[in-house]
Amino acid sequence: MRIDRAALPISLLAVSGMLIAVPAVVAGEEEIPRTASGKPDLTGRYNIASSTPFERPSEFGDKLFLTVEEAEEIMARTRAAVARSNAASDPERSAPPAGGDGSPGAAGAVGGYNSFWTDRGSDRFAIDGKFRTSILTDPPNGRMPSLSEAGKARRADLHPYAYENTGSAWWLETGDDPYDGPETLSVLDRCLYLGAAATPARPILYNNLKTITQTEDHVVILVEWMHWAKVVRLNAEHAPPEVRSLGGDSIGWWEGDTLVVETTNFLAQPGVPREGLKVVERFTRQSADGLLYEFTVHDPDYTAPYGGEFIWPQTEEQNYEYACHEGNYAMGNILRGARLLEREYLEQKAQAESTGSGSGLE
């Protein structure tokens, strides 16, 4: 079940927002919580919701930093937009037109969430007192590298996350199988895994909490969306290449006070290896209030590696179970709808053939 933190006490959300917006300063040795063995203790819950974009808006070019005034103006606009979207709806409003009205939000594409269910974050993070224009810092323009030929070829063979609803069973004509069963839908539709929430992590639509539990031999990062436990084995070797998962195989080691985590052995989808993908993450405690998170992604789908950094502010908020699969009523309705469209298609085709009027499906 998707549960929004918008329903939590405003004071609690305000505290987490301030933690994102304040400048990040490396703490002194005495301010960093440590384990009995002297390693920085990363244990805790972190809310990484932030309005800082993953990719840099093109108008900023190679500009890495915002002025304080620019950041405050952007955050004020964002908070105002959130407040407007959370305003009470007109109880006398009419239903949106068939297919949606084209506007942002649930009415624009009927069936989407309204603002209540989202928790993107309104504030920007600062590192060493400087607000960033994007999470991505490499390439220098803060934009994703271009796709490689291998990346283009791989995408050509993938089912898209969403198909246009034409109101007909078009796949019976093309020979595609987008709605044959759960296995032909995306891992996101199936509530299995969301890479953007896990490795590397980034602020997303909602459920932005991470819970870190640390021992001398393991670090476990519980990712709220989709309730994924990322187990990092410390000072270990990677599993053999044939041992894979959607979230990959993670090992870690300490470089001074920074935990370095390397993840390989990904699956692109169940049973399909994701060859060549490697993610390196770095976790550095800055104070008892949060940590600095850095990542570099080596992905053959792109012409160059890419990477960035942002703050993980610590929070007292609680993780929710992302019980998407157990309550995934949409899955059954998607498949039922496809069967209805197929029946209509076949009935129209049979009627057209019996009357000799063509396919009847134009």
Coordinates of C-alpha atoms in Angstrom, one line a residue:
M1 CA 0.0 0.0 0.0
R2 CA 1.4 3.4 -0.9
I3 CA 1.1 5.7 2.1
D4 CA 2.0 9.4 1.8
R5 CA 3.9 11.3 4.4
A6 CA 1.8 14.3 3.6
A7 CA -0.5 13.0 6.4
L8 CA 2.3 13.2 9.0
P9 CA 2.5 16.1 11.4
I10 CA 3.6 19.3 9.6
S11 CA 6.2 19.9 12.3
L12 CA 7.9 16.6 11.4
L13 CA 8.0 17.4 7.7
A14 CA 9.3 20.9 8.4
V15 CA 12.2 19.5 10.4
S16 CA 13.2 17.1 7.6
G17 CA 12.9 20.0 5.0
M18 CA 15.2 22.2 7.1
L19 CA 17.7 19.4 7.2
I20 CA 17.8 19.4 3.4
A21 CA 18.0 23.1 3.0
V22 CA 20.7 23.9 5.5
P23 CA 24.3 23.9 4.3
A24 CA 26.2 20.7 4.9
V25 CA 29.4 21.1 6.8
V26 CA 31.8 18.2 7.6
A27 CA 31.5 17.6 11.3
G28 CA 34.4 17.3 13.7
E29 CA 35.5 13.8 14.8
E30 CA 33.7 14.1 18.1
E31 CA 30.4 14.9 16.3
I32 CA 30.2 11.7 14.1
P33 CA 28.5 8.7 15.8
R34 CA 30.8 5.7 15.7
T35 CA 30.5 2.0 16.3
A36 CA 32.4 0.1 19.1
S37 CA 35.2 -0.6 16.5
G38 CA 35.5 3.1 15.7
K39 CA 33.9 3.1 12.2
P40 CA 31.3 5.8 11.5
D41 CA 27.9 4.6 12.4
L42 CA 25.5 5.0 9.5
T43 CA 22.6 3.4 11.3
G44 CA 19.4 5.4 11.1
R45 CA 16.5 6.5 8.9
Y46 CA 17.0 9.0 6.1
N47 CA 14.4 11.0 4.1
I48 CA 16.0 11.9 0.8
A49 CA 13.0 13.8 -0.7
S50 CA 14.3 16.9 -2.4
S51 CA 13.2 19.3 -5.2
T52 CA 16.7 19.4 -6.5
P53 CA 16.4 17.9 -10.0
F54 CA 18.3 14.8 -11.0
E55 CA 19.4 16.4 -14.3
R56 CA 20.3 20.0 -14.6
P57 CA 17.8 22.2 -16.4
S58 CA 19.4 23.2 -19.7
E59 CA 19.2 26.9 -19.0
F60 CA 21.8 26.6 -16.3
G61 CA 24.4 25.1 -18.7
D62 CA 27.6 24.2 -16.8
K63 CA 26.5 26.3 -13.8
L64 CA 26.9 23.9 -10.8
F65 CA 25.7 26.2 -8.0
L66 CA 22.7 28.5 -7.3
T67 CA 23.0 31.6 -5.2
V68 CA 21.3 31.5 -1.9
E69 CA 18.7 34.0 -3.3
E70 CA 18.1 31.9 -6.4
A71 CA 17.6 28.8 -4.2
E72 CA 15.3 30.5 -1.8
E73 CA 13.2 31.8 -4.7
I74 CA 12.9 28.4 -6.3
M75 CA 12.0 26.7 -3.0
A76 CA 9.4 29.4 -2.3
R77 CA 7.8 28.8 -5.7
T78 CA 7.9 25.0 -5.1
R79 CA 6.2 25.3 -1.7
A80 CA 3.5 27.6 -3.2
A81 CA 2.9 25.1 -6.0
V82 CA 2.6 22.2 -3.5
A83 CA 0.2 24.3 -1.3
R84 CA -2.0 25.0 -4.4
S85 CA -2.0 21.4 -5.4
N86 CA -3.0 20.3 -1.9
A87 CA -5.9 22.8 -1.7
A88 CA -9.4 21.3 -1.3
S89 CA -11.0 20.4 -4.6
D90 CA -14.3 22.0 -5.7
P91 CA -17.0 19.5 -4.6
E92 CA -19.2 20.7 -7.5
R93 CA -16.7 20.0 -10.2
S94 CA -17.7 17.8 -13.1
A95 CA -15.9 14.6 -14.1
P96 CA -13.0 15.0 -16.5
P97 CA -13.7 14.3 -20.1
A98 CA -13.0 10.8 -21.6
G99 CA -9.3 10.3 -21.9
G100 CA -8.5 13.2 -19.5
D101 CA -8.4 17.0 -20.0
G102 CA -4.7 17.2 -20.8
S103 CA -3.8 19.2 -17.7
P104 CA -1.1 18.2 -15.1
G105 CA -2.4 15.9 -12.4
A106 CA -5.0 13.1 -12.1
A107 CA -7.5 14.8 -14.4
G108 CA -5.0 15.2 -17.2
A109 CA -4.6 11.4 -17.7
V110 CA -7.5 9.8 -15.9
G111 CA -6.4 7.3 -13.3
G112 CA -3.3 9.2 -12.1
Y113 CA -2.6 10.2 -8.5
N114 CA -3.5 13.6 -7.2
S115 CA -1.0 15.6 -5.1
F116 CA -2.0 14.1 -1.8
W117 CA -0.3 10.8 -2.7
T118 CA 3.0 12.3 -3.6
D119 CA 5.9 13.5 -1.5
R120 CA 8.6 14.8 -3.8
G121 CA 10.0 17.3 -1.3
S122 CA 10.0 21.1 -1.6
D123 CA 13.5 22.1 -0.5
R124 CA 16.9 22.0 -2.1
F125 CA 20.0 20.5 -0.5
A126 CA 23.3 22.4 -0.1
I127 CA 26.8 20.9 0.1
D128 CA 29.4 23.0 1.9
G129 CA 26.9 25.9 2.0
K130 CA 26.3 25.8 -1.8
F131 CA 23.0 24.9 -3.4
R132 CA 23.2 22.7 -6.4
T133 CA 21.5 23.1 -9.8
S134 CA 21.3 19.3 -10.1
I135 CA 22.2 16.0 -8.4
L136 CA 24.2 15.0 -11.5
T137 CA 27.6 16.6 -11.6
D138 CA 29.3 14.4 -14.1
P139 CA 29.1 15.1 -17.1
P140 CA 29.8 18.7 -16.2
N141 CA 26.6 19.9 -17.8
G142 CA 24.6 17.9 -15.3
R143 CA 22.8 16.0 -18.0
M144 CA 22.8 12.3 -18.8
P145 CA 25.3 11.1 -21.4
S146 CA 23.9 10.2 -24.8
L147 CA 22.8 6.6 -25.4
S148 CA 25.3 4.2 -26.9
E149 CA 24.4 2.0 -29.9
A150 CA 24.1 -0.9 -27.4
G151 CA 21.7 1.2 -25.3
K152 CA 19.6 2.0 -28.3
A153 CA 19.5 -1.6 -29.4
R154 CA 18.5 -2.8 -25.9
R155 CA 15.7 -0.3 -25.6
A156 CA 14.3 -1.3 -29.0
D157 CA 13.7 -4.8 -27.5
L158 CA 12.1 -3.7 -24.3
H159 CA 8.4 -3.4 -23.6
P160 CA 7.7 0.3 -22.8
Y161 CA 6.4 1.1 -19.4
A162 CA 3.1 2.4 -20.8
Y163 CA 1.3 2.0 -24.1
E164 CA -1.2 4.4 -25.7
N165 CA -4.7 3.3 -25.0
T166 CA -6.4 3.3 -28.4
G167 CA -9.5 1.5 -27.2
S168 CA -8.8 -1.6 -29.3
A169 CA -6.7 -4.7 -29.0
W170 CA -4.0 -3.5 -31.4
W171 CA -1.6 -6.1 -30.3
L172 CA -3.6 -8.8 -32.0
E173 CA -2.7 -7.1 -35.3
T174 CA 1.0 -6.5 -34.5
G175 CA 1.7 -9.8 -32.8
D176 CA 2.9 -8.1 -29.6
D177 CA 2.1 -9.5 -26.2
P178 CA 2.0 -6.5 -23.8
Y179 CA -0.9 -7.9 -21.8
D180 CA -0.6 -11.7 -22.1
G181 CA -0.1 -12.0 -18.3
P182 CA 1.8 -10.4 -15.4
E183 CA 5.2 -11.5 -16.8
T184 CA 4.9 -9.4 -19.9
L185 CA 4.3 -6.2 -17.8
S186 CA 7.2 -4.1 -16.4
V187 CA 8.8 -4.9 -13.1
L188 CA 7.3 -1.6 -11.9
D189 CA 3.8 -2.7 -12.8
R190 CA 4.5 -6.0 -11.0
C191 CA 5.7 -4.2 -7.9
L192 CA 9.0 -6.0 -7.9
Y193 CA 11.7 -3.4 -8.1
L194 CA 12.5 0.3 -8.8
G195 CA 16.1 0.9 -9.6
A196 CA 15.8 4.7 -9.2
A197 CA 14.9 4.2 -5.6
A198 CA 17.6 1.7 -4.9
T199 CA 20.9 1.8 -6.9
P200 CA 21.9 4.5 -7.3
A201 CA 19.4 6.2 -5.1
R202 CA 17.7 9.4 -6.1
P203 CA 14.7 11.5 -4.8
I204 CA 11.5 10.3 -6.5
L205 CA 7.7 10.6 -6.4
Y206 CA 7.1 9.3 -2.9
N207 CA 8.3 6.8 -0.3
N208 CA 11.8 8.4 -0.1
L209 CA 12.9 6.8 3.2
K210 CA 16.0 4.6 3.5
T211 CA 16.8 2.8 6.7
I212 CA 20.4 1.7 7.3
T213 CA 21.3 -1.0 9.7
Q214 CA 25.0 -1.6 10.2
T215 CA 27.1 -4.4 11.8
E216 CA 30.8 -5.2 11.5
D217 CA 30.2 -7.5 8.6
H218 CA 27.2 -6.1 6.8
V219 CA 25.3 -3.0 6.0
V220 CA 21.6 -3.3 5.1
I221 CA 19.8 -0.5 3.4
L222 CA 16.0 -0.9 3.4
V223 CA 14.6 1.0 0.5
E224 CA 11.0 2.0 1.2
W225 CA 9.9 1.8 -2.5
M226 CA 9.6 -1.2 -3.3
H227 CA 10.4 -2.4 0.2
W228 CA 13.7 -3.7 -1.1
A229 CA 16.5 -4.7 1.3
K230 CA 19.9 -4.0 -0.2
V231 CA 22.4 -6.2 1.7
V232 CA 26.0 -5.1 1.5
R233 CA 28.7 -7.7 2.5
L234 CA 31.7 -5.9 3.9
N235 CA 35.3 -7.0 2.8
A236 CA 33.8 -9.7 0.6
E237 CA 34.1 -10.8 -3.0
H238 CA 31.3 -10.5 -5.5
A239 CA 29.1 -13.5 -6.2
P240 CA 29.7 -15.5 -9.4
P241 CA 28.3 -13.8 -12.5
E242 CA 25.5 -16.3 -12.8
V243 CA 24.2 -15.2 -9.3
R244 CA 22.1 -12.1 -10.1
S245 CA 19.1 -10.1 -8.9
L246 CA 17.2 -7.1 -10.0
G247 CA 19.1 -5.0 -7.4
G248 CA 22.5 -6.7 -8.1
D249 CA 25.1 -8.0 -5.8
S250 CA 26.6 -5.5 -3.4
I251 CA 30.0 -5.6 -1.5
G252 CA 31.6 -2.8 0.5
W253 CA 34.7 -1.6 2.2
W254 CA 35.9 1.3 4.3
E255 CA 38.2 4.0 2.9
G256 CA 38.9 6.0 6.0
D257 CA 35.5 7.3 7.2
T258 CA 33.8 6.6 3.9
L259 CA 31.9 3.4 3.1
V260 CA 32.4 2.4 -0.5
V261 CA 29.7 0.1 -2.0
E262 CA 30.1 -1.6 -5.4
T263 CA 27.1 -3.3 -7.0
T264 CA 27.3 -5.6 -10.0
N265 CA 25.4 -8.7 -11.3
F266 CA 22.2 -7.0 -12.1
L267 CA 19.2 -8.4 -13.9
A268 CA 17.4 -6.3 -16.5
Q269 CA 14.2 -8.2 -15.7
P270 CA 13.5 -11.6 -14.2
G271 CA 15.7 -14.1 -15.9
V272 CA 17.5 -11.6 -18.2
P273 CA 21.0 -10.5 -17.2
R274 CA 21.9 -6.8 -17.3
E275 CA 25.5 -7.1 -18.6
G276 CA 28.2 -4.5 -17.8
L277 CA 26.3 -2.4 -15.3
K278 CA 28.3 -1.4 -12.3
V279 CA 27.4 1.2 -9.6
V280 CA 29.9 2.6 -7.1
E281 CA 28.4 4.5 -4.1
R282 CA 30.1 6.4 -1.3
F283 CA 28.5 7.1 2.1
T284 CA 30.2 9.6 4.4
R285 CA 28.9 10.6 7.8
Q286 CA 28.9 14.4 8.1
S287 CA 27.2 14.7 11.5
A288 CA 24.7 13.0 13.6
D289 CA 22.1 14.7 11.3
G290 CA 23.0 13.1 8.0
L291 CA 25.4 11.9 5.5
L292 CA 26.9 12.7 2.0
Y293 CA 25.9 10.3 -0.7
E294 CA 28.0 10.0 -3.9
F295 CA 27.6 7.7 -6.8
T296 CA 29.2 6.8 -10.1
V297 CA 27.4 4.6 -12.7
H298 CA 29.2 2.6 -15.4
D299 CA 26.6 1.6 -17.8
P300 CA 27.2 0.3 -21.4
D301 CA 23.9 1.8 -22.4
Y302 CA 25.5 5.2 -22.3
T303 CA 28.6 6.6 -24.0
A304 CA 30.3 7.7 -20.8
P305 CA 29.9 7.1 -17.0
Y306 CA 27.8 9.5 -15.0
G307 CA 27.6 10.5 -11.4
G308 CA 26.5 12.9 -8.7
E309 CA 26.0 13.6 -5.1
F310 CA 23.4 14.8 -2.6
I311 CA 22.6 14.9 1.1
W312 CA 20.8 12.2 3.0
P313 CA 19.2 14.0 6.0
Q314 CA 18.5 11.8 9.0
T315 CA 14.9 11.7 10.2
E316 CA 12.7 10.3 13.0
E317 CA 10.0 9.5 10.4
Q318 CA 9.0 5.9 10.1
N319 CA 9.3 3.6 7.1
Y320 CA 6.1 2.3 5.6
E321 CA 5.8 -1.1 4.1
Y322 CA 5.3 -0.6 0.4
A323 CA 2.7 -3.3 0.1
C324 CA 2.2 -2.8 -3.6
H325 CA 2.0 -6.4 -4.7
E326 CA -0.5 -7.5 -2.0
G327 CA -2.8 -4.7 -3.0
N328 CA -2.1 -4.6 -6.7
Y329 CA -5.7 -4.6 -7.9
A330 CA -4.6 -2.7 -11.0
M331 CA -2.8 -5.7 -12.3
G332 CA -6.0 -7.8 -12.5
N333 CA -7.9 -4.9 -14.0
I334 CA -5.3 -4.4 -16.7
L335 CA -5.5 -8.0 -17.7
R336 CA -9.3 -8.1 -17.5
G337 CA -9.5 -5.0 -19.7
A338 CA -7.2 -6.5 -22.3
R339 CA -9.4 -9.6 -22.4
L340 CA -12.5 -7.5 -23.0
L341 CA -10.8 -5.6 -25.8
E342 CA -9.6 -8.8 -27.4
R343 CA -13.1 -10.2 -27.3
E344 CA -14.5 -7.1 -28.9
Y345 CA -11.8 -7.3 -31.6
L346 CA -12.6 -10.9 -32.4
E347 CA -16.3 -10.3 -32.4
Q348 CA -16.0 -7.4 -34.8
K349 CA -13.6 -9.4 -37.0
A350 CA -16.0 -12.4 -37.1
Q351 CA -18.9 -10.1 -37.9
A352 CA -17.0 -8.4 -40.7
E353 CA -16.0 -11.7 -42.3
S354 CA -19.5 -13.1 -42.1
T355 CA -20.9 -10.1 -44.0
G356 CA -18.0 -9.7 -46.3
S357 CA -17.5 -6.1 -45.3
G358 CA -13.8 -6.3 -44.7
S359 CA -12.1 -6.5 -41.3
G360 CA -14.5 -4.2 -39.6
L361 CA -11.7 -2.9 -37.5
E362 CA -10.8 0.2 -39.4

